[in-house]
PDB file of C-alpha atoms in Angstrom:
ATOM      1  CA  MET A1490     -43.431  22.026 -71.650  1.00 44.00           C
ATOM      2  CA  ILE A1491     -44.926  18.148 -71.904  1.00 46.00           C
ATOM      3  CA  ARG A1492     -42.497  16.660 -70.139  1.00 58.00           C
ATOM      4  CA  VAL A1493     -42.544  18.788 -67.181  1.00 60.00           C
ATOM      5  CA  LEU A1494     -46.194  18.689 -67.096  1.00 61.00           C
ATOM      6  CA  PRO A1495     -46.257  15.274 -64.607  1.00 57.00           C
ATOM      7  CA  ILE A1496     -43.834  16.743 -62.221  1.00 56.00           C
ATOM      8  CA  LEU A1497     -45.632  20.312 -61.950  1.00 62.00           C
ATOM      9  CA  LEU A1498     -48.848  18.474 -61.497  1.00 60.00           C
ATOM     10  CA  ALA A1499     -47.414  16.009 -59.042  1.00 57.00           C
ATOM     11  CA  ILE A1500     -45.884  19.336 -56.931  1.00 57.00           C
ATOM     12  CA  LEU A1501     -49.793  20.515 -56.714  1.00 62.00           C
ATOM     13  CA  TYR A1502     -51.087  17.605 -56.089  1.00 57.00           C
ATOM     14  CA  ALA A1503     -48.515  17.258 -53.046  1.00 57.00           C
ATOM     15  CA  LEU A1504     -49.752  20.491 -51.935  1.00 60.00           C
ATOM     16  CA  ALA A1505     -53.347  19.481 -52.538  1.00 62.00           C
ATOM     17  CA  MET A1506     -52.829  16.339 -50.415  1.00 59.00           C
ATOM     18  CA  TYR A1507     -51.077  18.006 -47.224  1.00 59.00           C
ATOM     19  CA  ARG A1508     -53.837  20.588 -47.211  1.00 64.00           C
ATOM     20  CA  PHE A1509     -56.243  18.065 -46.981  1.00 62.00           C
ATOM     21  CA  SER A1510     -54.690  15.460 -44.924  1.00 65.00           C
ATOM     22  CA  THR A1511     -54.028  18.059 -42.104  1.00 65.00           C
ATOM     23  CA  TRP A1512     -57.178  19.355 -42.298  1.00 71.00           C
ATOM     24  CA  ARG A1513     -59.056  15.615 -42.214  1.00 74.00           C
ATOM     25  CA  THR A1514     -56.824  14.582 -39.349  1.00 74.00           C
ATOM     26  CA  ALA A1515     -57.262  17.441 -37.292  1.00 76.00           C
ATOM     27  CA  ARG A1516     -61.267  16.916 -37.691  1.00 84.00           C
ATOM     28  CA  GLU A1517     -61.095  13.097 -37.346  1.00 82.00           C
ATOM     29  CA  LEU A1518     -59.292  13.672 -34.002  1.00 83.00           C
ATOM     30  CA  ASP A1519     -61.249  16.501 -32.614  1.00 84.00           C
ATOM     31  CA  ALA A1520     -64.330  14.232 -33.595  1.00 87.00           C
ATOM     32  CA  LYS A1521     -62.954  11.323 -31.470  1.00 89.00           C
ATOM     33  CA  SER A1522     -61.054  12.431 -28.946  1.00 90.00           C
ATOM     34  CA  THR A1523     -61.376  13.298 -25.044  1.00 92.00           C
ATOM     35  CA  ARG A1524     -59.200  14.295 -22.418  1.00 93.00           C
ATOM     36  CA  LEU A1525     -57.532  11.887 -20.639  1.00 94.00           C
ATOM     37  CA  ALA A1526     -58.422  12.499 -16.758  1.00 91.00           C
ATOM     38  CA  ASP A1527     -56.680   9.255 -14.860  1.00 95.00           C
ATOM     39  CA  PRO A1528     -54.851  10.088 -11.425  1.00 94.00           C
ATOM     40  CA  ALA A1529     -52.228   6.993 -11.679  1.00 94.00           C
ATOM     41  CA  LEU A1530     -51.622   8.256 -15.429  1.00 96.00           C
ATOM     42  CA  LYS A1531     -51.471  11.758 -14.426  1.00 95.00           C
ATOM     43  CA  ALA A1532     -48.906  11.128 -11.983  1.00 96.00           C
ATOM     44  CA  VAL A1533     -46.276   9.899 -14.575  1.00 97.00           C
ATOM     45  CA  CYS A1534     -47.326  12.809 -16.839  1.00 96.00           C
ATOM     46  CA  ASP A1535     -46.559  15.059 -14.283  1.00 97.00           C
ATOM     47  CA  ARG A1536     -43.186  13.558 -13.842  1.00 97.00           C
ATOM     48  CA  LEU A1537     -42.392  13.975 -17.898  1.00 97.00           C
ATOM     49  CA  ALA A1538     -43.164  17.707 -17.138  1.00 97.00           C
ATOM     50  CA  ARG A1539     -40.935  17.980 -14.454  1.00 97.00           C
ATOM     51  CA  ALA A1540     -38.611  16.630 -16.562  1.00 97.00           C
ATOM     52  CA  LEU A1541     -38.889  18.822 -19.452  1.00 96.00           C
ATOM     53  CA  ASP A1542     -39.632  21.945 -17.723  1.00 96.00           C
ATOM     54  CA  LEU A1543     -43.753  22.156 -18.394  1.00 95.00           C
ATOM     55  CA  PRO A1544     -46.605  22.763 -16.057  1.00 96.00           C
ATOM     56  CA  GLN A1545     -48.270  20.235 -17.471  1.00 95.00           C
ATOM     57  CA  ILE A1546     -48.346  17.578 -20.750  1.00 95.00           C
ATOM     58  CA  LYS A1547     -51.899  17.310 -21.974  1.00 94.00           C
ATOM     59  CA  VAL A1548     -52.898  13.587 -23.196  1.00 96.00           C
ATOM     60  CA  HIS A1549     -56.337  12.923 -25.041  1.00 96.00           C
ATOM     61  CA  ILE A1550     -57.739   9.346 -25.621  1.00 96.00           C
ATOM     62  CA  TYR A1551     -58.470   8.672 -29.551  1.00 94.00           C
ATOM     63  CA  GLU A1552     -61.810   6.423 -29.345  1.00 94.00           C
ATOM     64  CA  ILE A1553     -60.678   3.355 -31.719  1.00 92.00           C
ATOM     65  CA  ASP A1554     -59.504   0.062 -30.602  1.00 91.00           C
ATOM     66  CA  PRO A1555     -56.363  -0.691 -32.035  1.00 89.00           C
ATOM     67  CA  VAL A1556     -53.388  -0.329 -29.811  1.00 91.00           C
ATOM     68  CA  ASN A1557     -51.299   2.696 -30.843  1.00 90.00           C
ATOM     69  CA  GLY A1558     -49.614   5.683 -29.519  1.00 91.00           C
ATOM     70  CA  LEU A1559     -50.293   9.249 -32.124  1.00 89.00           C
ATOM     71  CA  ALA A1560     -48.327  12.408 -32.378  1.00 89.00           C
ATOM     72  CA  ALA A1561     -50.751  14.985 -34.216  1.00 87.00           C
ATOM     73  CA  PRO A1562     -49.198  17.266 -36.934  1.00 80.00           C
ATOM     74  CA  ASP A1563     -50.654  20.215 -34.419  1.00 84.00           C
ATOM     75  CA  GLY A1564     -48.661  18.904 -31.487  1.00 87.00           C
ATOM     76  CA  ARG A1565     -50.816  16.831 -29.511  1.00 92.00           C
ATOM     77  CA  ILE A1566     -50.183  13.643 -28.103  1.00 94.00           C
ATOM     78  CA  PHE A1567     -53.048  11.029 -28.596  1.00 94.00           C
ATOM     79  CA  ILE A1568     -53.103   7.369 -26.988  1.00 94.00           C
ATOM     80  CA  THR A1569     -55.712   5.292 -28.377  1.00 93.00           C
ATOM     81  CA  ARG A1570     -58.528   3.662 -26.094  1.00 95.00           C
ATOM     82  CA  GLY A1571     -57.649   0.738 -27.063  1.00 94.00           C
ATOM     83  CA  PHE A1572     -54.570   0.853 -25.250  1.00 95.00           C
ATOM     84  CA  TYR A1573     -55.635   2.487 -22.143  1.00 96.00           C
ATOM     85  CA  ASN A1574     -58.156  -0.176 -22.208  1.00 95.00           C
ATOM     86  CA  LYS A1575     -54.645  -2.569 -21.888  1.00 95.00           C
ATOM     87  CA  PHE A1576     -53.742  -0.579 -18.938  1.00 96.00           C
ATOM     88  CA  ARG A1577     -57.003  -0.763 -17.268  1.00 96.00           C
ATOM     89  CA  SER A1578     -57.346  -4.181 -17.183  1.00 96.00           C
ATOM     90  CA  GLY A1579     -53.720  -4.244 -15.987  1.00 95.00           C
ATOM     91  CA  GLU A1580     -51.487  -5.860 -19.084  1.00 95.00           C
ATOM     92  CA  VAL A1581     -49.754  -2.562 -19.234  1.00 96.00           C
ATOM     93  CA  THR A1582     -48.143  -0.111 -16.607  1.00 97.00           C
ATOM     94  CA  ALA A1583     -48.634   3.247 -15.785  1.00 97.00           C
ATOM     95  CA  GLU A1584     -44.812   3.687 -16.595  1.00 97.00           C
ATOM     96  CA  GLU A1585     -45.205   1.230 -19.490  1.00 97.00           C
ATOM     97  CA  LEU A1586     -47.919   3.840 -21.177  1.00 97.00           C
ATOM     98  CA  GLY A1587     -45.745   6.510 -20.055  1.00 97.00           C
ATOM     99  CA  SER A1588     -42.990   5.370 -22.327  1.00 97.00           C
ATOM    100  CA  VAL A1589     -45.708   5.602 -25.177  1.00 96.00           C
ATOM    101  CA  ILE A1590     -46.446   8.960 -24.473  1.00 97.00           C
ATOM    102  CA  ALA A1591     -42.891   9.709 -24.233  1.00 97.00           C
ATOM    103  CA  HIS A1592     -41.972   8.290 -27.384  1.00 95.00           C
ATOM    104  CA  GLU A1593     -45.225  10.253 -28.898  1.00 93.00           C
ATOM    105  CA  LEU A1594     -43.386  14.109 -27.482  1.00 96.00           C
ATOM    106  CA  GLY A1595     -40.399  12.994 -29.132  1.00 95.00           C
ATOM    107  CA  HIS A1596     -42.082  12.902 -32.539  1.00 90.00           C
ATOM    108  CA  VAL A1597     -43.092  16.127 -31.366  1.00 91.00           C
ATOM    109  CA  ALA A1598     -40.160  17.784 -30.383  1.00 92.00           C
ATOM    110  CA  LEU A1599     -37.834  16.087 -33.567  1.00 89.00           C
ATOM    111  CA  GLY A1600     -40.603  17.330 -36.014  1.00 85.00           C
ATOM    112  CA  HIS A1601     -41.802  13.683 -37.246  1.00 77.00           C
ATOM    113  CA  ALA A1602     -45.627  14.555 -36.710  1.00 70.00           C
ATOM    114  CA  ARG A1603     -45.666  17.887 -39.182  1.00 64.00           C
ATOM    115  CA  ARG A1604     -42.854  16.212 -41.254  1.00 60.00           C
ATOM    116  CA  ARG A1605     -44.786  12.714 -41.442  1.00 59.00           C
ATOM    117  CA  MET A1606     -48.017  14.667 -43.075  1.00 54.00           C
ATOM    118  CA  ILE A1607     -45.873  16.575 -45.582  1.00 49.00           C
ATOM    119  CA  ASP A1608     -44.043  13.305 -46.740  1.00 52.00           C
ATOM    120  CA  PHE A1609     -47.432  11.510 -47.192  1.00 52.00           C
ATOM    121  CA  SER A1610     -48.072  14.381 -49.747  1.00 49.00           C
ATOM    122  CA  GLY A1611     -45.184  14.132 -51.112  1.00 50.00           C
ATOM    123  CA  GLN A1612     -44.776  10.581 -51.341  1.00 53.00           C
ATOM    124  CA  ASN A1613     -48.177  10.607 -53.189  1.00 56.00           C
ATOM    125  CA  ALA A1614     -47.008  13.201 -55.550  1.00 54.00           C
ATOM    126  CA  ILE A1615     -43.580  11.042 -56.365  1.00 53.00           C
ATOM    127  CA  ARG A1616     -46.310   7.647 -56.951  1.00 55.00           C
ATOM    128  CA  ALA A1617     -48.327   9.655 -59.257  1.00 57.00           C
ATOM    129  CA  ALA A1618     -45.509  10.809 -61.173  1.00 56.00           C
ATOM    130  CA  LEU A1619     -43.671   8.091 -61.211  1.00 55.00           C
ATOM    131  CA  ALA A1620     -46.514   6.189 -62.474  1.00 55.00           C
ATOM    132  CA  MET A1621     -47.292   8.734 -65.147  1.00 57.00           C
ATOM    133  CA  VAL A1622     -43.391   8.570 -66.236  1.00 55.00           C
ATOM    134  CA  LEU A1623     -42.630   4.449 -66.291  1.00 53.00           C
ATOM    135  CA  GLY A1624     -46.598   4.085 -67.653  1.00 54.00           C
ATOM    136  CA  ARG A1625     -45.400   5.392 -70.857  1.00 57.00           C
ATOM    137  CA  PHE A1626     -42.729   3.015 -70.966  1.00 57.00           C
ATOM    138  CA  ILE A1627     -44.147  -0.041 -69.073  1.00 61.00           C
ATOM    139  CA  PRO A1628     -47.864  -0.078 -69.285  1.00 61.00           C
ATOM    140  CA  PHE A1629     -49.923  -1.300 -65.692  1.00 55.00           C
ATOM    141  CA  VAL A1630     -46.097  -2.805 -64.492  1.00 53.00           C
ATOM    142  CA  GLY A1631     -45.242   1.061 -64.395  1.00 50.00           C
ATOM    143  CA  VAL A1632     -48.344   1.672 -61.328  1.00 53.00           C
ATOM    144  CA  TRP A1633     -46.887  -1.227 -59.531  1.00 47.00           C
ATOM    145  CA  ILE A1634     -43.103  -0.451 -59.651  1.00 52.00           C
ATOM    146  CA  ALA A1635     -43.841   2.919 -58.667  1.00 47.00           C
ATOM    147  CA  ASN A1636     -46.420   1.821 -55.677  1.00 56.00           C
ATOM    148  CA  MET A1637     -43.222  -0.710 -54.723  1.00 55.00           C
ATOM    149  CA  ILE A1638     -40.613   2.234 -54.678  1.00 48.00           C
ATOM    150  CA  THR A1639     -42.805   4.887 -52.750  1.00 51.00           C
ATOM    151  CA  THR A1640     -43.439   2.260 -49.994  1.00 54.00           C
ATOM    152  CA  LEU A1641     -40.601   1.639 -49.458  1.00 49.00           C
ATOM    153  CA  LEU A1642     -39.077   4.972 -49.459  1.00 51.00           C
ATOM    154  CA  ALA A1643     -42.096   5.510 -46.844  1.00 51.00           C
ATOM    155  CA  ALA A1644     -40.939   2.785 -44.471  1.00 49.00           C
ATOM    156  CA  ARG A1645     -37.142   3.782 -44.327  1.00 52.00           C
ATOM    157  CA  LEU A1646     -38.089   7.050 -43.269  1.00 50.00           C
ATOM    158  CA  SER A1647     -40.512   5.472 -40.697  1.00 67.00           C
ATOM    159  CA  ARG A1648     -38.066   3.627 -39.218  1.00 75.00           C
ATOM    160  CA  GLY A1649     -35.568   6.186 -39.077  1.00 80.00           C
ATOM    161  CA  ASP A1650     -38.305   8.521 -36.767  1.00 85.00           C
ATOM    162  CA  GLU A1651     -38.855   5.454 -34.869  1.00 88.00           C
ATOM    163  CA  TYR A1652     -35.341   4.997 -33.647  1.00 90.00           C
ATOM    164  CA  GLU A1653     -34.947   9.083 -32.916  1.00 91.00           C
ATOM    165  CA  ALA A1654     -38.560   8.968 -30.548  1.00 93.00           C
ATOM    166  CA  ASP A1655     -36.871   5.996 -28.848  1.00 94.00           C
ATOM    167  CA  ALA A1656     -33.878   7.943 -27.954  1.00 96.00           C
ATOM    168  CA  TYR A1657     -35.674  10.619 -27.204  1.00 96.00           C
ATOM    169  CA  ALA A1658     -38.282   8.941 -24.614  1.00 97.00           C
ATOM    170  CA  ALA A1659     -35.386   6.966 -23.164  1.00 97.00           C
ATOM    171  CA  ALA A1660     -32.967  10.411 -22.379  1.00 96.00           C
ATOM    172  CA  LEU A1661     -36.741  12.223 -20.963  1.00 97.00           C
ATOM    173  CA  LEU A1662     -37.693   8.828 -19.094  1.00 97.00           C
ATOM    174  CA  THR A1663     -34.305   8.841 -17.243  1.00 96.00           C
ATOM    175  CA  LYS A1664     -34.123  12.533 -16.698  1.00 96.00           C
ATOM    176  CA  ALA A1665     -37.604  11.583 -14.542  1.00 97.00           C
ATOM    177  CA  GLY A1666     -36.497   9.299 -12.365  1.00 96.00           C
ATOM    178  CA  ILE A1667     -38.269   6.841 -14.467  1.00 96.00           C
ATOM    179  CA  GLY A1668     -35.268   4.719 -16.198  1.00 95.00           C
ATOM    180  CA  VAL A1669     -35.900   2.907 -19.776  1.00 96.00           C
ATOM    181  CA  GLY A1670     -36.994  -0.516 -18.165  1.00 96.00           C
ATOM    182  CA  PRO A1671     -40.938   0.064 -18.611  1.00 97.00           C
ATOM    183  CA  GLN A1672     -39.709   1.270 -22.218  1.00 96.00           C
ATOM    184  CA  ILE A1673     -38.021  -2.119 -22.839  1.00 95.00           C
ATOM    185  CA  SER A1674     -41.102  -4.398 -20.932  1.00 96.00           C
ATOM    186  CA  LEU A1675     -43.536  -2.675 -23.005  1.00 95.00           C
ATOM    187  CA  PHE A1676     -41.663  -3.164 -26.679  1.00 91.00           C
ATOM    188  CA  ARG A1677     -41.601  -7.016 -25.758  1.00 89.00           C
ATOM    189  CA  LYS A1678     -45.525  -6.871 -25.134  1.00 90.00           C
ATOM    190  CA  LEU A1679     -46.143  -4.851 -27.883  1.00 84.00           C
ATOM    191  CA  GLU A1680     -46.229  -7.507 -30.392  1.00 77.00           C
ATOM    192  CA  ALA A1681     -48.835  -9.258 -28.430  1.00 80.00           C
ATOM    193  CA  LEU A1682     -50.575  -7.064 -27.946  1.00 81.00           C
ATOM    194  CA  THR A1683     -51.860  -5.469 -30.744  1.00 73.00           C
ATOM    195  CA  GLN A1684     -52.253  -9.019 -32.715  1.00 64.00           C
ATOM    196  CA  SER A1685     -55.067  -9.433 -34.530  1.00 42.00           C
ATOM    197  CA  ASN A1686     -57.437 -11.977 -34.332  1.00 40.00           C
ATOM    198  CA  HIS A1687     -56.653 -13.658 -37.053  1.00 37.00           C
ATOM    199  CA  GLY A1688     -52.792 -14.233 -36.366  1.00 40.00           C
ATOM    200  CA  SER A1689     -51.428 -11.478 -38.841  1.00 43.00           C
ATOM    201  CA  SER A1690     -49.135  -9.666 -37.881  1.00 45.00           C
ATOM    202  CA  PRO A1691     -50.008  -5.750 -36.902  1.00 46.00           C
ATOM    203  CA  ALA A1692     -49.759  -3.323 -39.258  1.00 40.00           C
ATOM    204  CA  TRP A1693     -46.788  -0.583 -37.030  1.00 42.00           C
ATOM    205  CA  LEU A1694     -44.636  -3.399 -38.310  1.00 44.00           C
ATOM    206  CA  LEU A1695     -44.062  -2.798 -41.575  1.00 50.00           C
ATOM    207  CA  SER A1696     -43.098   1.221 -40.677  1.00 52.00           C
ATOM    208  CA  HIS A1697     -41.706  -0.097 -37.276  1.00 65.00           C
ATOM    209  CA  PRO A1698     -38.151  -1.575 -36.888  1.00 76.00           C
ATOM    210  CA  LYS A1699     -38.108  -4.823 -35.531  1.00 81.00           C
ATOM    211  CA  THR A1700     -38.223  -5.013 -31.943  1.00 85.00           C
ATOM    212  CA  ASP A1701     -35.168  -6.879 -30.867  1.00 88.00           C
ATOM    213  CA  GLU A1702     -33.289  -4.166 -32.583  1.00 88.00           C
ATOM    214  CA  ARG A1703     -35.210  -1.062 -30.912  1.00 91.00           C
ATOM    215  CA  VAL A1704     -34.625  -2.865 -27.332  1.00 92.00           C
ATOM    216  CA  ALA A1705     -30.659  -3.152 -28.286  1.00 94.00           C
ATOM    217  CA  ALA A1706     -30.498   0.382 -29.149  1.00 93.00           C
ATOM    218  CA  LEU A1707     -31.858   1.464 -25.877  1.00 95.00           C
ATOM    219  CA  GLN A1708     -29.630  -1.130 -24.116  1.00 94.00           C
ATOM    220  CA  ARG A1709     -26.634   0.718 -26.055  1.00 94.00           C
ATOM    221  CA  LEU A1710     -27.942   3.968 -25.041  1.00 92.00           C
ATOM    222  CA  GLU A1711     -28.139   3.314 -21.423  1.00 91.00           C
ATOM    223  CA  ALA A1712     -25.300   1.581 -21.170  1.00 91.00           C
ATOM    224  CA  ARG A1713     -22.958   4.676 -22.296  1.00 91.00           C
ATOM    225  CA  TRP A1714     -25.202   6.881 -19.976  1.00 90.00           C
ATOM    226  CA  ASN A1715     -24.206   4.548 -17.001  1.00 85.00           C
ATOM    227  CA  GLY A1716     -20.267   4.226 -18.666  1.00 73.00           C
TER     228      GLY A1716
END
């Protein structure tokens, strides 16, 4: 019983963290978001909606400064105020921002948004269990090893999701008559757009594939479709 206790505690911890994380995320988004109402972006969203045989695609603005998009576990799509400001200033086109919306729609359609929340809770449980077990044999260092293993696992899963969402967005944009051009051009801008004032790499690079690799994957898809 003593040997399995850390595992049972980890499972209970994962369930509690999943419930709490879902509630906290929904509450945060409800408090800090408004419905997007921009004619140029609505035109792009309407093209995506027609390609999906949907009456409309609802997009919300999440009132934070970092440049990012988000698919919530409940299926809602968000772009940040920082990203929208880049569009308003002319640094990002409507079609490029539409490619972000298509990408986030991919996360929803492929089940990534909900699974990420579950994965996050599961990774915390794995981290806690590994820290308990390894800490018995390698005090202090065991906790560091547990953190490193779960961080690498999370990053690998996240990169796989990004490739899948990229492919979904490429197919949707192509069907909508927009094509993958705006998707590729945005990727080439994205690192500069998200760069911090101190010149350090943006956080999303840790969990996302390299830009050149994402562009190459899209170009291979486009070539296959056109061939």
